[in-house]
mmCIF file of C-alpha atoms and ligand atoms in Angstrom:
data_model
loop_
_atom_site.group_PDB
_atom_site.id
_atom_site.type_symbol
_atom_site.label_atom_id
_atom_site.label_comp_id
_atom_site.label_asym_id
_atom_site.label_seq_id
_atom_site.Cartn_x
_atom_site.Cartn_y
_atom_site.Cartn_z
ATOM 1 C CA ILE A 51 88.441 104.738 120.165
ATOM 2 C CA LYS A 52 89.319 106.513 116.949
ATOM 3 C CA ASP A 53 93.019 105.820 117.556
ATOM 4 C CA MET A 54 92.310 102.139 118.120
ATOM 5 C CA ALA A 55 90.285 101.955 114.917
ATOM 6 C CA ASP A 56 93.174 103.617 113.065
ATOM 7 C CA ASP A 57 95.644 101.146 114.558
ATOM 8 C CA GLU A 58 93.479 98.238 113.459
ATOM 9 C CA ALA A 59 93.244 99.639 109.945
ATOM 10 C CA ILE A 60 97.036 100.065 109.930
ATOM 11 C CA GLN A 61 97.551 96.488 111.101
ATOM 12 C CA ALA A 62 95.236 95.299 108.329
ATOM 13 C CA THR A 63 97.676 96.722 105.769
ATOM 14 C CA ASN A 64 99.895 93.766 106.655
ATOM 15 C CA ASP A 65 97.238 91.329 105.421
ATOM 16 C CA ASP A 66 96.987 93.307 102.222
ATOM 17 C CA ALA A 67 100.761 93.299 101.621
ATOM 18 C CA SER A 68 101.115 89.596 102.480
ATOM 19 C CA GLU A 69 98.217 88.609 100.216
ATOM 20 C CA CYS A 70 99.618 90.606 97.315
ATOM 21 C CA LYS A 71 103.022 89.004 97.817
ATOM 22 C CA ARG A 72 101.585 85.520 97.999
ATOM 23 C CA TYR A 73 99.569 86.044 94.817
ATOM 24 C CA ALA A 74 102.605 87.340 92.877
ATOM 25 C CA VAL A 75 104.737 84.452 94.185
ATOM 26 C CA GLN A 76 102.047 81.996 93.106
ATOM 27 C CA LEU A 77 102.230 83.400 89.582
ATOM 28 C CA GLY A 78 106.021 83.040 89.586
ATOM 29 C CA TYR A 79 107.189 86.657 89.852
ATOM 30 C CA TRP A 80 109.783 85.624 92.428
ATOM 31 C CA SER A 81 110.425 82.635 94.641
ATOM 32 C CA ASP A 82 109.331 82.550 98.276
ATOM 33 C CA PRO A 83 108.683 79.056 99.654
ATOM 34 C CA PHE A 84 107.647 80.536 103.031
ATOM 35 C CA ILE A 85 104.949 83.108 102.339
ATOM 36 C CA ASN A 86 102.200 80.489 102.114
ATOM 37 C CA PHE A 87 102.844 79.496 105.739
ATOM 38 C CA PHE A 88 101.610 82.954 106.719
ATOM 39 C CA VAL A 89 98.867 83.626 104.166
ATOM 40 C CA LYS A 90 96.339 81.051 103.167
ATOM 41 C CA GLN A 91 94.400 82.562 100.331
ATOM 42 C CA THR A 92 94.435 85.528 98.042
ATOM 43 C CA GLY A 93 92.157 87.080 95.507
ATOM 44 C CA ARG A 94 93.317 88.039 92.043
ATOM 45 C CA LYS A 95 95.437 91.196 91.784
ATOM 46 C CA ALA A 96 95.998 93.365 88.728
ATOM 47 C CA PRO A 97 99.187 92.777 86.686
ATOM 48 C CA GLU A 98 100.586 96.235 87.475
ATOM 49 C CA ILE A 99 100.192 95.538 91.194
ATOM 50 C CA ASN A 100 102.088 92.263 90.829
ATOM 51 C CA ARG A 101 104.888 93.972 88.931
ATOM 52 C CA GLY A 102 104.980 96.718 91.557
ATOM 53 C CA TYR A 103 105.463 94.114 94.288
ATOM 54 C CA TYR A 104 108.136 92.395 92.182
ATOM 55 C CA ALA A 105 110.076 95.683 91.971
ATOM 56 C CA ARG A 106 109.596 96.265 95.705
ATOM 57 C CA VAL A 107 110.848 92.847 96.784
ATOM 58 C CA LYS A 108 113.718 92.715 94.270
ATOM 59 C CA GLY A 109 114.735 96.334 94.892
ATOM 60 C CA ILE A 110 114.981 95.761 98.636
ATOM 61 C CA GLU A 111 116.899 92.523 98.000
ATOM 62 C CA VAL A 112 119.581 94.493 96.152
ATOM 63 C CA PHE A 113 120.357 96.468 99.311
ATOM 64 C CA VAL A 114 120.009 93.479 101.631
ATOM 65 C CA ASP A 115 122.592 91.619 99.522
ATOM 66 C CA LYS A 116 124.946 94.593 99.596
ATOM 67 C CA PHE A 117 124.555 94.838 103.357
ATOM 68 C CA ILE A 118 125.281 91.120 103.854
ATOM 69 C CA LYS A 119 128.369 91.345 101.653
ATOM 70 C CA LEU A 120 129.742 94.526 103.234
ATOM 71 C CA SER A 121 129.156 93.279 106.769
ATOM 72 C CA GLY A 122 130.669 89.882 105.956
ATOM 73 C CA GLY A 123 127.580 88.156 107.330
ATOM 74 C CA LYS A 124 128.458 89.520 110.787
ATOM 75 C CA GLY A 125 125.876 92.288 110.938
ATOM 76 C CA GLN A 126 122.315 92.438 112.213
ATOM 77 C CA ILE A 127 119.075 93.240 110.412
ATOM 78 C CA ILE A 128 116.256 95.000 112.252
ATOM 79 C CA ASN A 129 112.976 94.955 110.372
ATOM 80 C CA LEU A 130 110.602 97.594 111.779
ATOM 81 C CA GLY A 131 106.913 96.947 111.064
ATOM 82 C CA ALA A 132 107.940 93.583 109.622
ATOM 83 C CA GLY A 133 104.418 92.183 109.352
ATOM 84 C CA PHE A 134 104.558 88.654 107.889
ATOM 85 C CA ASP A 135 107.753 89.324 105.969
ATOM 86 C CA THR A 136 109.714 86.134 105.217
ATOM 87 C CA LEU A 137 113.155 87.668 104.663
ATOM 88 C CA TYR A 138 114.754 85.791 107.583
ATOM 89 C CA TRP A 139 113.819 82.388 106.130
ATOM 90 C CA ARG A 140 114.734 83.389 102.579
ATOM 91 C CA LEU A 141 118.203 84.488 103.725
ATOM 92 C CA LYS A 142 118.621 81.391 105.835
ATOM 93 C CA GLU A 143 117.721 79.156 102.885
ATOM 94 C CA ALA A 144 120.215 81.010 100.695
ATOM 95 C CA GLY A 145 122.949 80.588 103.340
ATOM 96 C CA LYS A 146 123.152 84.364 103.797
ATOM 97 C CA CYS A 147 121.834 84.783 107.322
ATOM 98 C CA PRO A 148 123.271 87.702 109.309
ATOM 99 C CA ALA A 149 124.495 87.327 112.902
ATOM 100 C CA ASN A 150 121.155 88.455 114.286
ATOM 101 C CA PHE A 151 117.745 89.227 112.820
ATOM 102 C CA ILE A 152 115.126 91.200 114.767
ATOM 103 C CA GLU A 153 111.536 91.853 113.710
ATOM 104 C CA LEU A 154 109.273 94.382 115.407
ATOM 105 C CA ASP A 155 105.581 95.072 114.892
ATOM 106 C CA PHE A 156 102.434 95.724 116.921
ATOM 107 C CA PRO A 157 101.909 92.899 119.459
ATOM 108 C CA SER A 158 98.668 91.874 117.720
ATOM 109 C CA ILE A 159 100.657 91.224 114.523
ATOM 110 C CA THR A 160 103.633 89.527 116.193
ATOM 111 C CA ALA A 161 101.203 87.281 118.107
ATOM 112 C CA ARG A 162 99.732 86.105 114.800
ATOM 113 C CA LYS A 163 103.203 85.636 113.347
ATOM 114 C CA CYS A 164 104.288 83.614 116.413
ATOM 115 C CA TYR A 165 101.223 81.416 115.947
ATOM 116 C CA HIS A 166 102.029 80.704 112.287
ATOM 117 C CA ILE A 167 105.690 79.994 113.081
ATOM 118 C CA LYS A 168 104.760 77.604 115.906
ATOM 119 C CA LYS A 169 102.336 75.786 113.642
ATOM 120 C CA HIS A 170 104.831 75.050 110.870
ATOM 121 C CA LYS A 171 107.684 72.697 111.608
ATOM 122 C CA GLN A 172 109.586 73.820 108.549
ATOM 123 C CA LEU A 173 109.714 77.401 109.886
ATOM 124 C CA ILE A 174 110.618 76.279 113.405
ATOM 125 C CA ASP A 175 113.313 73.884 112.220
ATOM 126 C CA MET A 176 115.033 76.697 110.382
ATOM 127 C CA LEU A 177 115.207 78.716 113.597
ATOM 128 C CA ASN A 178 117.021 75.957 115.415
ATOM 129 C CA THR A 179 120.710 75.727 115.836
ATOM 130 C CA GLU A 180 122.521 73.122 117.871
ATOM 131 C CA ASP A 181 122.665 75.145 121.051
ATOM 132 C CA GLY A 182 119.636 77.304 120.403
ATOM 133 C CA GLU A 183 116.544 76.857 122.490
ATOM 134 C CA ILE A 184 113.448 78.782 121.412
ATOM 135 C CA ARG A 185 111.528 80.882 123.900
ATOM 136 C CA PHE A 186 107.942 81.863 123.151
ATOM 137 C CA SER A 187 105.418 84.128 124.752
ATOM 138 C CA THR A 188 102.091 85.030 123.153
ATOM 139 C CA THR A 189 103.583 87.968 121.286
ATOM 140 C CA ASP A 190 107.347 87.420 121.311
ATOM 141 C CA LEU A 191 109.696 84.720 120.095
ATOM 142 C CA HIS A 192 113.404 84.416 120.818
ATOM 143 C CA ALA A 193 115.611 81.907 119.002
ATOM 144 C CA ALA A 194 119.368 81.725 118.471
ATOM 145 C CA ASN A 195 119.605 84.462 115.852
ATOM 146 C CA TYR A 196 115.963 85.351 115.173
ATOM 147 C CA HIS A 197 113.822 87.515 117.441
ATOM 148 C CA LEU A 198 110.234 88.586 116.927
ATOM 149 C CA VAL A 199 109.052 91.268 119.314
ATOM 150 C CA GLY A 200 105.739 93.065 119.835
ATOM 151 C CA ILE A 201 105.997 96.835 120.299
ATOM 152 C CA ASP A 202 104.358 100.045 119.177
ATOM 153 C CA LEU A 203 107.164 101.848 117.351
ATOM 154 C CA ARG A 204 105.834 105.167 118.644
ATOM 155 C CA HIS A 205 106.881 104.109 122.165
ATOM 156 C CA ILE A 206 110.587 104.775 122.001
ATOM 157 C CA SER A 207 111.057 104.399 125.737
ATOM 158 C CA GLU A 208 110.315 100.661 125.347
ATOM 159 C CA LEU A 209 112.713 100.157 122.468
ATOM 160 C CA THR A 210 115.941 99.712 124.425
ATOM 161 C CA ASN A 211 114.338 97.080 126.602
ATOM 162 C CA LYS A 212 112.737 95.209 123.700
ATOM 163 C CA LEU A 213 115.894 95.322 121.586
ATOM 164 C CA THR A 214 117.982 94.149 124.525
ATOM 165 C CA GLN A 215 115.652 91.181 124.958
ATOM 166 C CA ALA A 216 116.295 90.526 121.266
ATOM 167 C CA GLU A 217 120.050 90.441 121.978
ATOM 168 C CA VAL A 218 120.781 93.532 119.950
ATOM 169 C CA ASN A 219 124.401 94.646 119.730
ATOM 170 C CA PHE A 220 124.647 98.404 119.248
ATOM 171 C CA ASN A 221 128.205 98.060 117.925
ATOM 172 C CA LEU A 222 127.485 95.669 115.071
ATOM 173 C CA PRO A 223 126.943 96.834 111.493
ATOM 174 C CA THR A 224 123.164 97.165 111.354
ATOM 175 C CA MET A 225 120.571 97.356 108.615
ATOM 176 C CA PHE A 226 117.131 98.800 109.380
ATOM 177 C CA LEU A 227 114.276 98.018 107.064
ATOM 178 C CA THR A 228 110.923 99.778 106.923
ATOM 179 C CA GLU A 229 108.767 98.544 104.075
ATOM 180 C CA CYS A 230 105.589 100.636 103.851
ATOM 181 C CA VAL A 231 105.657 101.455 107.563
ATOM 182 C CA LEU A 232 106.789 105.006 108.345
ATOM 183 C CA VAL A 233 103.888 106.533 106.444
ATOM 184 C CA TYR A 234 101.547 105.124 109.102
ATOM 185 C CA VAL A 235 103.526 106.641 111.964
ATOM 186 C CA ASP A 236 102.871 110.318 112.651
ATOM 187 C CA ALA A 237 105.673 112.645 111.623
ATOM 188 C CA SER A 238 106.931 113.554 115.090
ATOM 189 C CA ALA A 239 107.030 109.928 116.300
ATOM 190 C CA ALA A 240 108.753 108.843 113.064
ATOM 191 C CA SER A 241 111.337 111.621 113.498
ATOM 192 C CA ALA A 242 111.955 110.638 117.092
ATOM 193 C CA LEU A 243 112.449 107.018 116.017
ATOM 194 C CA LEU A 244 114.897 107.888 113.232
ATOM 195 C CA LYS A 245 116.833 110.183 115.544
ATOM 196 C CA TRP A 246 117.006 107.587 118.308
ATOM 197 C CA LEU A 247 118.276 104.921 115.911
ATOM 198 C CA ALA A 248 120.851 107.306 114.430
ATOM 199 C CA GLY A 249 122.153 108.051 117.934
ATOM 200 C CA LYS A 250 122.400 104.404 118.979
ATOM 201 C CA PHE A 251 123.828 102.700 115.886
ATOM 202 C CA SER A 252 126.909 104.434 114.515
ATOM 203 C CA ASN A 253 127.622 101.910 111.755
ATOM 204 C CA SER A 254 124.311 101.434 110.031
ATOM 205 C CA ILE A 255 122.158 101.670 106.935
ATOM 206 C CA PHE A 256 118.442 102.373 106.771
ATOM 207 C CA ILE A 257 116.369 101.058 103.854
ATOM 208 C CA ASN A 258 112.943 102.591 103.520
ATOM 209 C CA TYR A 259 110.307 101.707 100.923
ATOM 210 C CA GLU A 260 107.200 103.820 100.749
ATOM 211 C CA GLN A 261 105.022 106.293 98.934
ATOM 212 C CA VAL A 262 106.467 109.381 97.269
ATOM 213 C CA ASN A 263 105.251 112.168 95.008
ATOM 214 C CA MET A 264 102.051 112.215 96.978
ATOM 215 C CA LYS A 265 100.961 115.663 95.956
ATOM 216 C CA ASP A 266 99.604 116.683 92.588
ATOM 217 C CA LYS A 267 100.526 119.947 90.912
ATOM 218 C CA PHE A 268 97.896 121.758 92.981
ATOM 219 C CA GLY A 269 99.441 120.554 96.229
ATOM 220 C CA GLN A 270 96.624 118.102 96.937
ATOM 221 C CA VAL A 271 97.470 114.722 98.404
ATOM 222 C CA MET A 272 96.610 112.003 95.910
ATOM 223 C CA LEU A 273 95.164 109.236 97.967
ATOM 224 C CA SER A 274 93.188 107.518 95.254
ATOM 225 C CA ASN A 275 96.324 105.882 93.840
ATOM 226 C CA LEU A 276 97.498 104.553 97.075
ATOM 227 C CA ARG A 277 95.282 101.688 98.146
ATOM 228 C CA SER A 278 95.559 102.957 101.675
ATOM 229 C CA ARG A 279 92.514 101.072 102.985
ATOM 230 C CA GLY A 280 91.145 104.212 104.510
ATOM 231 C CA CYS A 281 94.027 104.451 106.966
ATOM 232 C CA LEU A 282 95.353 107.638 108.230
ATOM 233 C CA LEU A 283 98.561 108.220 106.287
ATOM 234 C CA ALA A 284 100.192 110.104 109.099
ATOM 235 C CA GLY A 285 103.621 110.650 107.594
ATOM 236 C CA VAL A 286 102.337 111.997 104.326
ATOM 237 C CA GLU A 287 104.355 115.238 104.473
ATOM 238 C CA ASP A 288 107.584 113.258 104.406
ATOM 239 C CA CYS A 289 106.449 111.496 101.250
ATOM 240 C CA GLU A 290 106.067 114.622 99.185
ATOM 241 C CA SER A 291 109.160 114.182 97.029
ATOM 242 C CA LEU A 292 112.407 112.233 96.771
ATOM 243 C CA GLU A 293 114.058 115.228 98.334
ATOM 244 C CA SER A 294 111.789 115.221 101.381
ATOM 245 C CA GLN A 295 112.350 111.471 101.724
ATOM 246 C CA GLN A 296 116.106 112.091 101.884
ATOM 247 C CA ARG A 297 115.821 115.146 104.099
ATOM 248 C CA ARG A 298 113.781 113.374 106.774
ATOM 249 C CA PHE A 299 116.872 111.240 107.460
ATOM 250 C CA THR A 300 119.489 113.969 107.386
ATOM 251 C CA ILE A 301 117.461 116.278 109.648
ATOM 252 C CA ASN A 302 117.203 113.372 112.081
ATOM 253 C CA ASN A 303 120.973 112.962 112.384
ATOM 254 C CA TRP A 304 121.663 110.415 109.653
ATOM 255 C CA GLU A 305 124.925 111.331 107.903
ATOM 256 C CA GLY A 306 123.688 110.976 104.341
ATOM 257 C CA SER A 307 120.834 109.650 102.254
ATOM 258 C CA ASN A 308 119.724 108.859 98.758
ATOM 259 C CA ALA A 309 116.388 107.993 97.116
ATOM 260 C CA TRP A 310 115.077 106.546 93.858
ATOM 261 C CA THR A 311 111.571 106.242 92.504
ATOM 262 C CA MET A 312 110.464 102.704 91.783
ATOM 263 C CA VAL A 313 110.599 103.560 88.063
ATOM 264 C CA GLU A 314 114.378 103.880 88.456
ATOM 265 C CA VAL A 315 114.528 100.811 90.668
ATOM 266 C CA TYR A 316 112.523 98.718 88.190
ATOM 267 C CA ASP A 317 114.738 99.809 85.291
ATOM 268 C CA SER A 318 117.881 98.917 87.238
ATOM 269 C CA LEU A 319 116.841 95.298 87.879
ATOM 270 C CA PRO A 320 118.509 92.621 85.718
ATOM 271 C CA GLN A 321 117.083 92.806 82.227
ATOM 272 C CA ASP A 322 116.712 89.066 81.714
ATOM 273 C CA ASP A 323 114.641 88.711 84.869
ATOM 274 C CA ARG A 324 112.485 91.712 83.926
ATOM 275 C CA ARG A 325 111.894 90.110 80.511
ATOM 276 C CA ARG A 326 110.922 86.883 82.228
ATOM 277 C CA ILE A 327 108.344 88.477 84.512
ATOM 278 C CA GLU A 328 106.994 90.733 81.772
ATOM 279 C CA HIS A 329 105.876 87.525 80.043
ATOM 280 C CA ILE A 330 103.931 86.236 83.032
ATOM 281 C CA GLU A 331 100.961 88.509 82.438
ATOM 282 C CA MET A 332 100.020 90.868 79.650
ATOM 283 C CA LEU A 333 99.999 94.518 80.594
ATOM 284 C CA ASP A 334 98.005 96.447 78.025
ATOM 285 C CA GLU A 335 99.099 99.835 79.172
ATOM 286 C CA ARG A 336 102.645 100.194 80.396
ATOM 287 C CA GLU A 337 101.647 103.713 81.419
ATOM 288 C CA LEU A 338 99.616 102.231 84.296
ATOM 289 C CA LEU A 339 102.717 100.572 85.690
ATOM 290 C CA VAL A 340 104.835 103.705 85.335
ATOM 291 C CA GLN A 341 102.172 105.775 87.117
ATOM 292 C CA LEU A 342 102.116 103.314 89.981
ATOM 293 C CA LEU A 343 105.905 103.053 90.240
ATOM 294 C CA GLN A 344 106.296 106.833 90.242
ATOM 295 C CA HIS A 345 104.386 106.957 93.501
ATOM 296 C CA TYR A 346 106.728 104.688 95.436
ATOM 297 C CA CYS A 347 110.409 104.923 96.217
ATOM 298 C CA ILE A 348 113.323 103.320 98.016
ATOM 299 C CA SER A 349 115.347 105.640 100.182
ATOM 300 C CA VAL A 350 118.582 104.751 101.876
ATOM 301 C CA ALA A 351 120.367 106.528 104.706
ATOM 302 C CA TRP A 352 123.666 105.745 106.400
ATOM 303 C CA ASN A 353 125.824 106.398 109.404
ATOM 304 C CA GLY A 354 129.561 105.683 109.224
ATOM 305 C CA GLN A 355 131.688 104.844 106.192
ATOM 306 C CA THR A 356 130.837 101.187 105.544
ATOM 307 C CA PHE A 357 127.475 101.783 103.912
ATOM 308 C CA LYS A 358 128.053 105.247 102.514
ATOM 309 C CA ASN A 359 126.542 106.066 99.120
ATOM 310 C CA LEU A 360 125.414 102.590 98.055
ATOM 311 C CA SER A 361 123.773 102.705 94.666
ATOM 312 C CA ILE A 362 120.749 100.900 93.337
ATOM 313 C CA ALA A 363 122.913 99.280 90.652
ATOM 314 C CA GLN A 364 123.420 95.532 90.989
ATOM 315 C CA GLY A 365 126.632 94.008 92.331
HETATM 316 N N1 SAM B 474 106.817 95.458 106.171
HETATM 317 C C1 SAM B 474 105.810 94.452 105.875
HETATM 318 C C2 SAM B 474 105.755 94.190 104.391
HETATM 319 O O1 SAM B 474 106.153 95.060 103.605
HETATM 320 O O2 SAM B 474 105.292 93.109 104.018
HETATM 321 C C3 SAM B 474 104.417 94.913 106.365
HETATM 322 C C4 SAM B 474 103.933 96.171 105.730
HETATM 323 S S1 SAM B 474 102.328 96.709 106.287
HETATM 324 C C5 SAM B 474 101.873 97.729 104.938
HETATM 325 C C6 SAM B 474 102.714 97.893 107.559
HETATM 326 C C7 SAM B 474 103.176 97.255 108.851
HETATM 327 O O3 SAM B 474 103.648 98.270 109.734
HETATM 328 C C8 SAM B 474 102.039 96.533 109.554
HETATM 329 O O4 SAM B 474 102.439 95.226 109.868
HETATM 330 C C9 SAM B 474 101.796 97.390 110.781
HETATM 331 O O5 SAM B 474 101.301 96.681 111.872
HETATM 332 C C10 SAM B 474 103.191 97.977 111.028
HETATM 333 N N2 SAM B 474 103.139 99.214 111.816
HETATM 334 C C11 SAM B 474 102.602 100.403 111.451
HETATM 335 N N3 SAM B 474 102.690 101.286 112.470
HETATM 336 C C12 SAM B 474 103.304 100.645 113.505
HETATM 337 C C13 SAM B 474 103.672 101.003 114.832
HETATM 338 N N4 SAM B 474 103.399 102.220 115.316
HETATM 339 N N5 SAM B 474 104.270 100.086 115.605
HETATM 340 C C14 SAM B 474 104.536 98.842 115.140
HETATM 341 N N6 SAM B 474 104.211 98.440 113.900
HETATM 342 C C15 SAM B 474 103.605 99.317 113.084
#
């Protein structure tokens, strides 16, 4: 029963993330015409939270764009713990869709996502291609180049089957994305997952966004900063430092890795856009933002030469 309660609390983090994103989009931090199909209402969020989400979404976009360019649009994206993420539709709208796009999450989340997709013609229409029929079950959806699949990521034995149903191609250039996900998966299951993926996809890049610098100078985990909704943060040891974030990939058979705090990511975003969003809301204390950004990072790991050593710099 405790495990089920934990899983429910973990699944609720998706509502939190989606609401925060919708609120920031509503204020104009970035454009996402699709998020409101998945989230109906949001309460007010603090300016530093909105800026944090801006850095998160824009920082991830930098690597997604690099992946699309380097793979010539012929790669696949696999979003693990995708929640209500709208990346597929945003890429499709921008004419940058990869060859295949697979989203995985707990079946209870994918069922809700299926429901929202079915309900909105605009989302459905963008899944259609001339030859593509769409197959639905309660929890899974399969279209021409978009697949949404319910699975517990701790159950690796089901992954091959689920990914095969999603028409995965182990030989294609592949980008994995985990945005605030691994920290909820216990360390041994997360390791097993990373190792399995490294063994199966030889030409790939892994983009991970999550907490970092979780311990204070006395070695205590600082949970108060983290808005963790009382969830068990199972992977907390891997979030200790940028170094441990990088190491968790290399010890699990990824060839190389890199990591940046969100302070570095924020500062690397285009200056004119940062100026624009800094005018949306007043932030009395910039220190608050820096403190928040210091506790999150983007780490990147790669296998093969194509995606080796990508930097956070634009272009
Ligand atoms: N990546 C999305 C985003 O950033 O908007 C959602 C982030 S939310 C904080 C974490 C997501 O990870 C939730 O949707 C949750 O259900 C999913 N998740 C956590 N542990 C999981 C597991 N063991 N199996 C499948 N999904 C999991």
